[in-house]
mmCIF file of C-alpha atoms and ligand atoms in Angstrom:
data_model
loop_
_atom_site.group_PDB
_atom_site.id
_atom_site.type_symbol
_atom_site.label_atom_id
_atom_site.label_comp_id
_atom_site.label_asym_id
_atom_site.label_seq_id
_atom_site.Cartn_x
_atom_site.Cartn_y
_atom_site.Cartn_z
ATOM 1 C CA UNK A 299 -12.353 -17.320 -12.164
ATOM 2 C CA UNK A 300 -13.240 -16.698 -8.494
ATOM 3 C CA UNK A 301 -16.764 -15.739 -7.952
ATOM 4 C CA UNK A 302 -17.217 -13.580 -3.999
ATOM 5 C CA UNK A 303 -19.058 -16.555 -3.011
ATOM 6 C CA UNK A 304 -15.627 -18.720 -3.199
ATOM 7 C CA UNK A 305 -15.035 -19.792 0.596
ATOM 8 C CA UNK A 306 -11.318 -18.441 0.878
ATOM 9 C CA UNK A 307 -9.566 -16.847 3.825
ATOM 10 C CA UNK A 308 -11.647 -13.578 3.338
ATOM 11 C CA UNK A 309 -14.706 -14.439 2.928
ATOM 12 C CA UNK A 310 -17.481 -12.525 3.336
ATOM 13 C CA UNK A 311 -15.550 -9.277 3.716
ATOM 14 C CA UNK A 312 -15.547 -6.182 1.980
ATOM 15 C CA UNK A 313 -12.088 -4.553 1.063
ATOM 16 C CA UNK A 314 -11.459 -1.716 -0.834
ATOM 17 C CA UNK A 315 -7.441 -0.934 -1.523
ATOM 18 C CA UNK A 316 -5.998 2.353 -2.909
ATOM 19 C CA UNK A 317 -3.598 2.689 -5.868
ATOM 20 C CA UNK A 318 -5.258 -0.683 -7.032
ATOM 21 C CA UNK A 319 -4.395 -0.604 -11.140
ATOM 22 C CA UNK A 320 -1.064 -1.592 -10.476
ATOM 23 C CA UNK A 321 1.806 -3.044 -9.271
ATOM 24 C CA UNK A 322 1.600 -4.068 -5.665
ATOM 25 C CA UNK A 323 -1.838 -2.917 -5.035
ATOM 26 C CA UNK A 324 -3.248 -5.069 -8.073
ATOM 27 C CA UNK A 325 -1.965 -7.825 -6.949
ATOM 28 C CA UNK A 326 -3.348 -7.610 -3.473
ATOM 29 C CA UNK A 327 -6.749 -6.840 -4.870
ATOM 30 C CA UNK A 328 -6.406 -9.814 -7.018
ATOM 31 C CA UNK A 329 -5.723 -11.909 -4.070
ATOM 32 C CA UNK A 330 -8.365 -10.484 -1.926
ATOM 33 C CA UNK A 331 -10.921 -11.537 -4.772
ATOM 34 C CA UNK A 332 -9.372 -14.510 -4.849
ATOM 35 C CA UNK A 333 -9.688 -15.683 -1.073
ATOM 36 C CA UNK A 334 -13.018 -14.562 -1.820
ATOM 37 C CA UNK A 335 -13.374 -10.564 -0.481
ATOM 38 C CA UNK A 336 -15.579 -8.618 -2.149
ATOM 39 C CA UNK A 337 -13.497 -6.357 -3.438
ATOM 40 C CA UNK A 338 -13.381 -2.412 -3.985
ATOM 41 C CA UNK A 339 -10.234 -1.641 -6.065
ATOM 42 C CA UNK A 340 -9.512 2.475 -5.982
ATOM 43 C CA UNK A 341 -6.790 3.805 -8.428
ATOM 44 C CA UNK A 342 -6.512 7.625 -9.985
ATOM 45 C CA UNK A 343 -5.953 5.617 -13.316
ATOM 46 C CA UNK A 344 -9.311 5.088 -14.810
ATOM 47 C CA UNK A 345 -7.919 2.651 -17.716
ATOM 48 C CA UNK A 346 -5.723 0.609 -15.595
ATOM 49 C CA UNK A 347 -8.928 0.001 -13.236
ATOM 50 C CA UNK A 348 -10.603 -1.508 -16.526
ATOM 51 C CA UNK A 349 -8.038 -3.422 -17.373
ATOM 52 C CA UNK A 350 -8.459 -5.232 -13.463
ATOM 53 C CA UNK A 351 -12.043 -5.791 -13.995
ATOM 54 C CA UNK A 352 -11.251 -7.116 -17.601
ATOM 55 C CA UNK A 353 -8.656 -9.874 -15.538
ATOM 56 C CA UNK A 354 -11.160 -10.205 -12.801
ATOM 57 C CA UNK A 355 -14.632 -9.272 -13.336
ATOM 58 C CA UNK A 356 -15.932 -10.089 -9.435
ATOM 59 C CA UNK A 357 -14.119 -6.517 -8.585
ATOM 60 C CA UNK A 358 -15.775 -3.021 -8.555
ATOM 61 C CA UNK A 359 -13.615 -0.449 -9.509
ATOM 62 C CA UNK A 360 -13.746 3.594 -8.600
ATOM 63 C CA UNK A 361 -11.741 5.791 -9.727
ATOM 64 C CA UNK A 362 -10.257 7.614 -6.696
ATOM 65 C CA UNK A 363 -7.433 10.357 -6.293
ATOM 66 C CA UNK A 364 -5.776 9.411 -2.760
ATOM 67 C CA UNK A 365 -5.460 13.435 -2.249
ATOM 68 C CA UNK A 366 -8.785 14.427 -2.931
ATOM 69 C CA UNK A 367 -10.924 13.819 0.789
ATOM 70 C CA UNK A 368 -13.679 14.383 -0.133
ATOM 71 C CA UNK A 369 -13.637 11.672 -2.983
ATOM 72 C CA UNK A 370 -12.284 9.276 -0.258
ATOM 73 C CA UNK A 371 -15.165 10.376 1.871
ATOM 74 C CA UNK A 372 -17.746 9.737 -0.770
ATOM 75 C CA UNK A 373 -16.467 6.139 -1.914
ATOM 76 C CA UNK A 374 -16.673 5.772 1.685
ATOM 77 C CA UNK A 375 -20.001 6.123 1.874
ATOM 78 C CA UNK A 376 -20.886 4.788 -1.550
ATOM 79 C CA UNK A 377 -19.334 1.437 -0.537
ATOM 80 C CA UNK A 378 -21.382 1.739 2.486
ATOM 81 C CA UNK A 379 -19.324 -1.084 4.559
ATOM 82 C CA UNK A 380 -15.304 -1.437 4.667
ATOM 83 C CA UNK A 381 -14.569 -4.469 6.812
ATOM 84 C CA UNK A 382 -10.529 -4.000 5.714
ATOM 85 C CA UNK A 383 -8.695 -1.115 3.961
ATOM 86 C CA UNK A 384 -5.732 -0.958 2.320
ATOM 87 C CA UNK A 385 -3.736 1.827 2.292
ATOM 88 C CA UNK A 386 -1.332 0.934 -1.063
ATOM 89 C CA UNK A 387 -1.198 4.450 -2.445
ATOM 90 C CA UNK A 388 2.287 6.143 -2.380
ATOM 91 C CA UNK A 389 4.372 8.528 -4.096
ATOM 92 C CA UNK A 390 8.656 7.925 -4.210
ATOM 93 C CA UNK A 391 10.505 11.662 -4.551
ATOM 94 C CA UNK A 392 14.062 10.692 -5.292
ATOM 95 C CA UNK A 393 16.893 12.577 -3.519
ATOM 96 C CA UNK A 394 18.667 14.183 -0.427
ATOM 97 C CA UNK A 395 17.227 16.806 1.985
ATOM 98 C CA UNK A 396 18.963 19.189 -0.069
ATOM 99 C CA UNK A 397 17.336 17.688 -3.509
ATOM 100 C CA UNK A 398 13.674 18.158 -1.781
ATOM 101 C CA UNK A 399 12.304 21.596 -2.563
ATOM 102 C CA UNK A 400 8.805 22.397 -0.796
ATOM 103 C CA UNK A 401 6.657 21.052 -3.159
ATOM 104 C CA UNK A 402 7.901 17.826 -3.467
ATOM 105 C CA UNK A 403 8.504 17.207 0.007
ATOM 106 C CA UNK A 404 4.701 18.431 0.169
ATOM 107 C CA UNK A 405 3.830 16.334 -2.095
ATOM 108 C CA UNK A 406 5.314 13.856 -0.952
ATOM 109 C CA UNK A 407 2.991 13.927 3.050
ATOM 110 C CA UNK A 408 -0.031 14.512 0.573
ATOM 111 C CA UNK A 409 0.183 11.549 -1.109
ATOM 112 C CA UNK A 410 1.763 9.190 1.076
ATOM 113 C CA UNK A 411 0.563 10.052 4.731
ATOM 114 C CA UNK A 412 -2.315 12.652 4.430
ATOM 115 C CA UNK A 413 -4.145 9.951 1.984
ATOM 116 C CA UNK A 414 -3.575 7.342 4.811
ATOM 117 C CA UNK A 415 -5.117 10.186 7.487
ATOM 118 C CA UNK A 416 -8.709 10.493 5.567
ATOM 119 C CA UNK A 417 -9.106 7.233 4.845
ATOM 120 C CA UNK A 418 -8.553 5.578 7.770
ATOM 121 C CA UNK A 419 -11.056 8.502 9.736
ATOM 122 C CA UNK A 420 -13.650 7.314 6.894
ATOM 123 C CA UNK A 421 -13.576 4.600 7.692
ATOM 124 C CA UNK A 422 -13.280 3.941 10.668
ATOM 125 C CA UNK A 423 -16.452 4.834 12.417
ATOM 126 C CA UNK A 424 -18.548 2.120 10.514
ATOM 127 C CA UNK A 425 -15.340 -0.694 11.631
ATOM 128 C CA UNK A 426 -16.127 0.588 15.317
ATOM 129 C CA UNK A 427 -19.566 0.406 15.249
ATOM 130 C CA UNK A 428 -19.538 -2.994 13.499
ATOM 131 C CA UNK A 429 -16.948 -3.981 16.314
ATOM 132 C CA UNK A 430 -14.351 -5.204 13.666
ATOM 133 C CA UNK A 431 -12.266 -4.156 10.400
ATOM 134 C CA UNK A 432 -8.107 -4.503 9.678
ATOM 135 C CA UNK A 433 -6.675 -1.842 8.088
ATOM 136 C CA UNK A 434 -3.582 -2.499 6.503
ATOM 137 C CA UNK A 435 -0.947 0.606 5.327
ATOM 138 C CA UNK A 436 2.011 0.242 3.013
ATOM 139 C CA UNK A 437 4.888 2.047 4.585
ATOM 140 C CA UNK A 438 8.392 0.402 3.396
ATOM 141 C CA UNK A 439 11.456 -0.367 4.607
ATOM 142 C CA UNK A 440 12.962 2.679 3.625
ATOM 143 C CA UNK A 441 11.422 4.010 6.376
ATOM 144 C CA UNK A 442 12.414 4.365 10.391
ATOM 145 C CA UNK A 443 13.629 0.503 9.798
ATOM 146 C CA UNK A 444 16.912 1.741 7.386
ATOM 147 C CA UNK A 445 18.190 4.782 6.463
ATOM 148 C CA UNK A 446 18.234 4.572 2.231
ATOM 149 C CA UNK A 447 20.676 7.133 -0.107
ATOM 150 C CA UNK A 448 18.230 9.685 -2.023
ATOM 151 C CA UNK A 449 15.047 8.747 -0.497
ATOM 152 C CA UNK A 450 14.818 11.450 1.942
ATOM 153 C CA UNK A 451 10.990 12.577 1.768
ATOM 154 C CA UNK A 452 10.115 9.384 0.924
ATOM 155 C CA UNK A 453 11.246 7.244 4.036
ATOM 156 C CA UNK A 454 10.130 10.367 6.362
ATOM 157 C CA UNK A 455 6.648 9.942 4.956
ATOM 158 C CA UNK A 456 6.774 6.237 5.389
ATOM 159 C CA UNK A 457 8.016 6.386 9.111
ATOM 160 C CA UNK A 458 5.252 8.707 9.409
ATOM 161 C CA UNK A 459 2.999 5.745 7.986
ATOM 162 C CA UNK A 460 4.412 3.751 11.021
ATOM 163 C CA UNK A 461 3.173 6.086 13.343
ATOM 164 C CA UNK A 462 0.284 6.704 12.469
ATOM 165 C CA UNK A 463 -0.551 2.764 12.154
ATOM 166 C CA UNK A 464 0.947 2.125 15.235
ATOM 167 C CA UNK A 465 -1.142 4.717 16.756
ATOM 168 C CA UNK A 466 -5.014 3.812 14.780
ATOM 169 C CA UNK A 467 -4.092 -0.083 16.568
ATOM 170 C CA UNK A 468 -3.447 1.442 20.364
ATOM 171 C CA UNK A 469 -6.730 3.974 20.295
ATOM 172 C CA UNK A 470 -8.801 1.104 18.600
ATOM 173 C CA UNK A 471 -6.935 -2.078 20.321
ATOM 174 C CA UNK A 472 -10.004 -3.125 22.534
ATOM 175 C CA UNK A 473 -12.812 -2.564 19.798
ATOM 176 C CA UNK A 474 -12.336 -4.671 17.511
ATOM 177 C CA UNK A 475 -9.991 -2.756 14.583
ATOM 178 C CA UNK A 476 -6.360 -3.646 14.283
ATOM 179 C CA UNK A 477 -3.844 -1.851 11.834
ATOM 180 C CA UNK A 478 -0.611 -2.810 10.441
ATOM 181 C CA UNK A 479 2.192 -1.830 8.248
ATOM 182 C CA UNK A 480 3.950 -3.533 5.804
ATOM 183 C CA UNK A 481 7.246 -2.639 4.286
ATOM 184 C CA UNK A 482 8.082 -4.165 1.434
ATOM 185 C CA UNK A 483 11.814 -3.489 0.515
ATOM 186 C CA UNK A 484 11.961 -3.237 -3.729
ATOM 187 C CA UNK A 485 9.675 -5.092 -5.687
ATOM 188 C CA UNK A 486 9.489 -5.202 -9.558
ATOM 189 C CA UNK A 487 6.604 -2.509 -9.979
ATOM 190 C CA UNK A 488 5.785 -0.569 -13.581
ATOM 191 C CA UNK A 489 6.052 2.247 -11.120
ATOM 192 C CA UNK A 490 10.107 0.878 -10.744
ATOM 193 C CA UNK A 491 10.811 0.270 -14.485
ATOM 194 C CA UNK A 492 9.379 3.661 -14.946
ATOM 195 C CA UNK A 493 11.813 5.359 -12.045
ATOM 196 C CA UNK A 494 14.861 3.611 -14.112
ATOM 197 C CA UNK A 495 13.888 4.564 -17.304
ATOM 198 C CA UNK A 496 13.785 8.355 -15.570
ATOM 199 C CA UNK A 497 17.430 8.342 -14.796
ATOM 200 C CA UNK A 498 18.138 8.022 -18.103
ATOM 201 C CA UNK A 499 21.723 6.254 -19.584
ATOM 202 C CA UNK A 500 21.962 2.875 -19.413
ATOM 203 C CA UNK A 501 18.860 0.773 -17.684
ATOM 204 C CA UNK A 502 20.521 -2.368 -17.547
ATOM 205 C CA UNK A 503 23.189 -1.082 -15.220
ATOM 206 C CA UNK A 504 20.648 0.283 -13.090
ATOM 207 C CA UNK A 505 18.306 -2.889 -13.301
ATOM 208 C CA UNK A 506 22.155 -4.720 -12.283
ATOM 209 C CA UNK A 507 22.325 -2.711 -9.100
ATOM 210 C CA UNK A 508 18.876 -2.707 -7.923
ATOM 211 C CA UNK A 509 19.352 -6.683 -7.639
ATOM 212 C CA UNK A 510 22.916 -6.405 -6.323
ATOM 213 C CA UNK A 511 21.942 -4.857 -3.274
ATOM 214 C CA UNK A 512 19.587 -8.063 -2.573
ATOM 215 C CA UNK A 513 20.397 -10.457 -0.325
ATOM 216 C CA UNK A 514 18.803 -12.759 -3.002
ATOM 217 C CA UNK A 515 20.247 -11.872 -5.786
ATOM 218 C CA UNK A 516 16.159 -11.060 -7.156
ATOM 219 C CA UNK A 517 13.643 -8.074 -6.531
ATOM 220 C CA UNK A 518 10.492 -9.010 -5.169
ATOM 221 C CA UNK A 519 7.459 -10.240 -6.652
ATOM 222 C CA UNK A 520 4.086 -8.037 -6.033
ATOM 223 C CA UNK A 521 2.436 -10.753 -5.429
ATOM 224 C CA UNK A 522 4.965 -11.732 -2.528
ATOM 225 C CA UNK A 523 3.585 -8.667 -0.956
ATOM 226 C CA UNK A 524 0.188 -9.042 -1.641
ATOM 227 C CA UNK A 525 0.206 -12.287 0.348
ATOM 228 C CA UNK A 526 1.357 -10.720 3.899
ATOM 229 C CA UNK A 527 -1.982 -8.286 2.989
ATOM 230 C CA UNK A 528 -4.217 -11.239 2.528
ATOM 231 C CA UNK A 529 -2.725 -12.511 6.058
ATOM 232 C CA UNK A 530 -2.835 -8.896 8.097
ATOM 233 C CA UNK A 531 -6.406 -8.867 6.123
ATOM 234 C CA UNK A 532 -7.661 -12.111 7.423
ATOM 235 C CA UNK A 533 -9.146 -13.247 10.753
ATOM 236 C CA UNK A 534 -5.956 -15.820 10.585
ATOM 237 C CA UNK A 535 -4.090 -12.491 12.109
ATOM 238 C CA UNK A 536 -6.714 -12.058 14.379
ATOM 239 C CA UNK A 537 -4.431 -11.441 17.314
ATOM 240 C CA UNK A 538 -1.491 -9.100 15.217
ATOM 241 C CA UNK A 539 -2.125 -5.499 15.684
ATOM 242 C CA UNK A 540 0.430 -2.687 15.775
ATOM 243 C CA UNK A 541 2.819 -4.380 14.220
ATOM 244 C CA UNK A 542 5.446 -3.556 11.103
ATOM 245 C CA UNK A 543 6.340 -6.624 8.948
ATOM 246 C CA UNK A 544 9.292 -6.591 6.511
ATOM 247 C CA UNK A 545 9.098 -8.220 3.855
ATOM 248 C CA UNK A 546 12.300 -7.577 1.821
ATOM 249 C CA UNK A 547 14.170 -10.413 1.031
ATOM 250 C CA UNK A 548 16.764 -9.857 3.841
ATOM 251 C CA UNK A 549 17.101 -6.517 2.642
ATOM 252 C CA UNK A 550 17.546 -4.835 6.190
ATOM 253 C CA UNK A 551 18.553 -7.746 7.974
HETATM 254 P P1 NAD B 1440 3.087 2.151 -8.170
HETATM 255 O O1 NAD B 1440 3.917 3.232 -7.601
HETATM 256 O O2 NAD B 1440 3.468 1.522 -9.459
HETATM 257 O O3 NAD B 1440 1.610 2.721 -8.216
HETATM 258 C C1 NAD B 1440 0.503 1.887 -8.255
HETATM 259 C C2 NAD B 1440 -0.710 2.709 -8.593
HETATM 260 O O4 NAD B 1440 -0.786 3.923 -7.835
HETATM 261 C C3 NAD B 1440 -0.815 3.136 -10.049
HETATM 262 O O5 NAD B 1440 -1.861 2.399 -10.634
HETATM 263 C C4 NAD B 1440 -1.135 4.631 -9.958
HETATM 264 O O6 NAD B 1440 -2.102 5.041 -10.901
HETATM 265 C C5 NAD B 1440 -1.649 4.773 -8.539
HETATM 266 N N1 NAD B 1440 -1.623 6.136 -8.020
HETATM 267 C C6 NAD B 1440 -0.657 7.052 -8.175
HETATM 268 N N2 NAD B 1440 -1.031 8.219 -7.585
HETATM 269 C C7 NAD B 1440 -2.259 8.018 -7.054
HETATM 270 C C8 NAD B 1440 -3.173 8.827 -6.331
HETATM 271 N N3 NAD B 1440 -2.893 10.105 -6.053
HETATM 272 N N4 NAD B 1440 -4.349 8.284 -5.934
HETATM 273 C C9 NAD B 1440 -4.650 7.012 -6.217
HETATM 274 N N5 NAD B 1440 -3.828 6.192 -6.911
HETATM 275 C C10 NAD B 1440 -2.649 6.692 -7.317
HETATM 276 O O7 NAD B 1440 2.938 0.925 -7.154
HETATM 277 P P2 NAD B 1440 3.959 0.090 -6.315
HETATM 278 O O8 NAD B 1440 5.384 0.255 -6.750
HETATM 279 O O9 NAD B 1440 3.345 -1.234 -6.308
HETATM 280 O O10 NAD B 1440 3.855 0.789 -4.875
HETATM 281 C C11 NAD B 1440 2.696 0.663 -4.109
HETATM 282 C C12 NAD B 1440 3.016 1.078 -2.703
HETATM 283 O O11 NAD B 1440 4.065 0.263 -2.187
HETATM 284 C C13 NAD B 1440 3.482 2.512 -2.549
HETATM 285 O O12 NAD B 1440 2.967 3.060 -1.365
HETATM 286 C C14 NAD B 1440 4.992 2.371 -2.456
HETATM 287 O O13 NAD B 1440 5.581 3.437 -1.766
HETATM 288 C C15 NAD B 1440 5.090 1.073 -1.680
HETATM 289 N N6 NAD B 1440 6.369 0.400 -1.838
HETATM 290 C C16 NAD B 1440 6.788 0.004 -3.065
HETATM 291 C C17 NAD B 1440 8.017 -0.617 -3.182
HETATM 292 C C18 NAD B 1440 8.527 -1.068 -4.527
HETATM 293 O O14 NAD B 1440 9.709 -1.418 -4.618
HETATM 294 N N7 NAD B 1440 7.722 -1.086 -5.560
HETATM 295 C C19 NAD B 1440 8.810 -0.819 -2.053
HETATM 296 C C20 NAD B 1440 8.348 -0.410 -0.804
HETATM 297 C C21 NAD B 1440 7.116 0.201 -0.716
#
């Protein structure tokens, strides 16, 4: 077990990640504790927080709905210091423009870019006036980087996460805050195996195709994600800001 005091890459830091029960955001708060963060793990699912804390018991847990601001604001405060956020939280709307109806492609900004919007202003003004803080934001490679069949809202919202990233590291370049994207191409998530068993008919065949399309034969691993966070996290990226990493198994390459 890793206690906060373990001298790892992070240290004396405070972190708090969004959409933390699960999947890709689990395992980065696991490896946050585990290079020694302190670590503030956020997730709308109250029983998957528990079961974090029952796997590691140095993390504090609040339960937190990405489109509620003035919960984010609160946490915020509650937490009291944020040295690196980040941004995991994020909602995939299968289908073509013509598949997206208003509320989903609503949905779809609330969840995966408006989230990223009040977060990031909470808290930022306690990063600035410490002088430091990383903020890290899960975008994707579906995305600006490659144009991807039936993700239409999705990969708008996550070029919009690019932007916005892209823009938090110019304003805040000199003072001490960097932000970054990552953009993970497809990693074996619950949230996945729950997207295959939606289409219905025969999983395997879907399961077959999802790895086809990889370079490498395999989907990712979250925890081959959760180590570029740790990284962008880290003073060991002290001089990265701005930037999108891919991290898809030569997915878009
Ligand atoms: P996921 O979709 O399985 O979700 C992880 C957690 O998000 C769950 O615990 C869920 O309770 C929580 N969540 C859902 N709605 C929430 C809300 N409104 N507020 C707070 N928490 C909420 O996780 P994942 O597949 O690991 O994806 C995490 C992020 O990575 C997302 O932003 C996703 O778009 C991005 N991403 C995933 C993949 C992939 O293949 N899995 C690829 C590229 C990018």
């Amino acid at each position: 077990m890793t206690s906060p005091s373990h001298a790892g890459r992070l240290a004396g830091k405070r972190a708090m990640v969004t959409a933390a029960g699960a999947g890709i955001g689990r395992a980065t708060a696991l490896a946050f504790a585990a290079e020694g963060a302190t670590v503030l793990a956020t997730d709308i699912d109250t029983a998957s927080l528990a079961s974090l804390v029952a796997e590691q018991p140095s993390i504090t847990t609040r339960t937190l709905d990405v489109t509620d601001p003035a919960a984010i604001a609160a946490v915020v405060v509650e937490a009291g210091m944020v040295d690196i956020l980040f941004n995991c939280a994020g909602y995939v709307h299968a289908g073509t423009i013509l598949d997206t109806d208003e509320a989903s492609w609503r949905r779809s900004f609330t969840i995966n870019v408006d989230s990223m919007f009040h977060t990031c202003r909470a808290v930022l003004p306690g990063m600035l006036e410490r002088g430091g803080g990383s903020i890290v934001n899960m975008s994707s490679v579906a995305s600006s980087i490659k144009g991807v069949p039936n993700r239409f809202a999705y990969s708008t919202t996550k070029a919009a996460v690019i932007g916005l990233t892209r823009s938090i590291a110019a304003d805040y370049v000199a003072r001490g805050v960097r932000c970054n994207a990552i953009c993970p191409g497809t990693v074996k998530t619950p949230s996945l195996a729950d997207r295959v068993r939606a289409l219905g008919g025969d999983e395997e065949a879907v399961w077959r195709g999802f790895t086809e399309r990889q370079p490498m034969g395999r989907l990712g691993d979250p925890r081959e994600i959760a180590a570029l966070a740790v990284y962008l996290a880290s003073d060991e990226s002290s001089f990265t800001t701005g930037t999108v990493h891919v991290v898809d198994g030569g997915w878009s390459n």
